[in-house]
């Protein structure tokens, strides 16, 4: 993982976070971006797992 970006989104009463991480493909070596919208508490766990 080379970089990470986190943005906070607020929709009504729910607080969500959009996290983007850059993942290197083991086959080709190319980088791809993986995005997910989740609760702010789950961001660090999601960024740390591969």
PDB file of C-alpha atoms in Angstrom:
ATOM      1  CA  UNK A   1       0.000   0.000   0.000  1.00  0.00           C
ATOM      2  CA  UNK A   2       1.539   3.258  -1.081  1.00  0.00           C
ATOM      3  CA  UNK A   3      -0.937   5.961  -0.070  1.00  0.00           C
ATOM      4  CA  UNK A   4      -4.187   6.330   1.774  1.00  0.00           C
ATOM      5  CA  UNK A   5      -6.874   8.972   1.720  1.00  0.00           C
ATOM      6  CA  UNK A   6      -9.774   9.399   4.111  1.00  0.00           C
ATOM      7  CA  UNK A   7     -12.732  11.755   3.708  1.00  0.00           C
ATOM      8  CA  UNK A   8     -15.592  12.215   6.160  1.00  0.00           C
ATOM      9  CA  UNK A   9     -19.138  12.177   4.798  1.00  0.00           C
ATOM     10  CA  UNK A  10     -22.237  13.201   6.707  1.00  0.00           C
ATOM     11  CA  UNK A  11     -25.630  12.017   5.485  1.00  0.00           C
ATOM     12  CA  UNK A  12     -28.498  12.952   7.745  1.00  0.00           C
ATOM     13  CA  UNK A  13     -27.841  11.517  11.173  1.00  0.00           C
ATOM     14  CA  UNK A  14     -25.295   8.897  10.063  1.00  0.00           C
ATOM     15  CA  UNK A  15     -21.585   9.675   9.970  1.00  0.00           C
ATOM     16  CA  UNK A  16     -19.687   7.757   7.295  1.00  0.00           C
ATOM     17  CA  UNK A  17     -16.126   7.775   6.007  1.00  0.00           C
ATOM     18  CA  UNK A  18     -14.917   7.069   2.480  1.00  0.00           C
ATOM     19  CA  UNK A  19     -11.495   5.431   2.510  1.00  0.00           C
ATOM     20  CA  UNK A  20      -9.311   4.893  -0.552  1.00  0.00           C
ATOM     21  CA  UNK A  21      -6.220   2.713  -0.599  1.00  0.00           C
ATOM     22  CA  UNK A  22      -3.745   1.882  -3.316  1.00  0.00           C
ATOM     23  CA  UNK A  23      -3.103  -1.860  -3.662  1.00  0.00           C
ATOM     24  CA  UNK A  24      -0.353  -3.487  -5.719  1.00  0.00           C
ATOM     25  CA  UNK A  25      -1.391  -6.515  -7.764  1.00  0.00           C
ATOM     26  CA  UNK A  26       0.806  -9.579  -7.106  1.00  0.00           C
ATOM     27  CA  UNK A  27       0.385 -10.802 -10.717  1.00  0.00           C
ATOM     28  CA  UNK A  28       1.127  -7.697 -12.776  1.00  0.00           C
ATOM     29  CA  UNK A  29       2.686  -5.334 -10.257  1.00  0.00           C
ATOM     30  CA  UNK A  30       0.235  -2.600 -11.271  1.00  0.00           C
ATOM     31  CA  UNK A  31      -1.466  -0.465  -8.632  1.00  0.00           C
ATOM     32  CA  UNK A  32      -5.243  -0.266  -8.313  1.00  0.00           C
ATOM     33  CA  UNK A  33      -7.432   1.890  -6.102  1.00  0.00           C
ATOM     34  CA  UNK A  34      -9.919   0.256  -3.745  1.00  0.00           C
ATOM     35  CA  UNK A  35     -12.661   2.426  -2.247  1.00  0.00           C
ATOM     36  CA  UNK A  36     -15.087   1.733   0.578  1.00  0.00           C
ATOM     37  CA  UNK A  37     -17.611   3.726   2.602  1.00  0.00           C
ATOM     38  CA  UNK A  38     -17.805   2.670   6.246  1.00  0.00           C
ATOM     39  CA  UNK A  39     -18.088   3.821   9.840  1.00  0.00           C
ATOM     40  CA  UNK A  40     -15.101   5.890  11.045  1.00  0.00           C
ATOM     41  CA  UNK A  41     -14.222   3.249  13.678  1.00  0.00           C
ATOM     42  CA  UNK A  42     -13.621   0.586  11.012  1.00  0.00           C
ATOM     43  CA  UNK A  43     -11.242   2.580   8.799  1.00  0.00           C
ATOM     44  CA  UNK A  44      -7.936   1.606  10.453  1.00  0.00           C
ATOM     45  CA  UNK A  45      -8.821  -2.097  10.422  1.00  0.00           C
ATOM     46  CA  UNK A  46      -9.772  -1.909   6.746  1.00  0.00           C
ATOM     47  CA  UNK A  47      -6.602  -0.031   5.767  1.00  0.00           C
ATOM     48  CA  UNK A  48      -4.340  -2.444   7.665  1.00  0.00           C
ATOM     49  CA  UNK A  49      -5.707  -5.663   6.149  1.00  0.00           C
ATOM     50  CA  UNK A  50      -4.497  -6.723   2.716  1.00  0.00           C
TER      51      UNK A  50
END
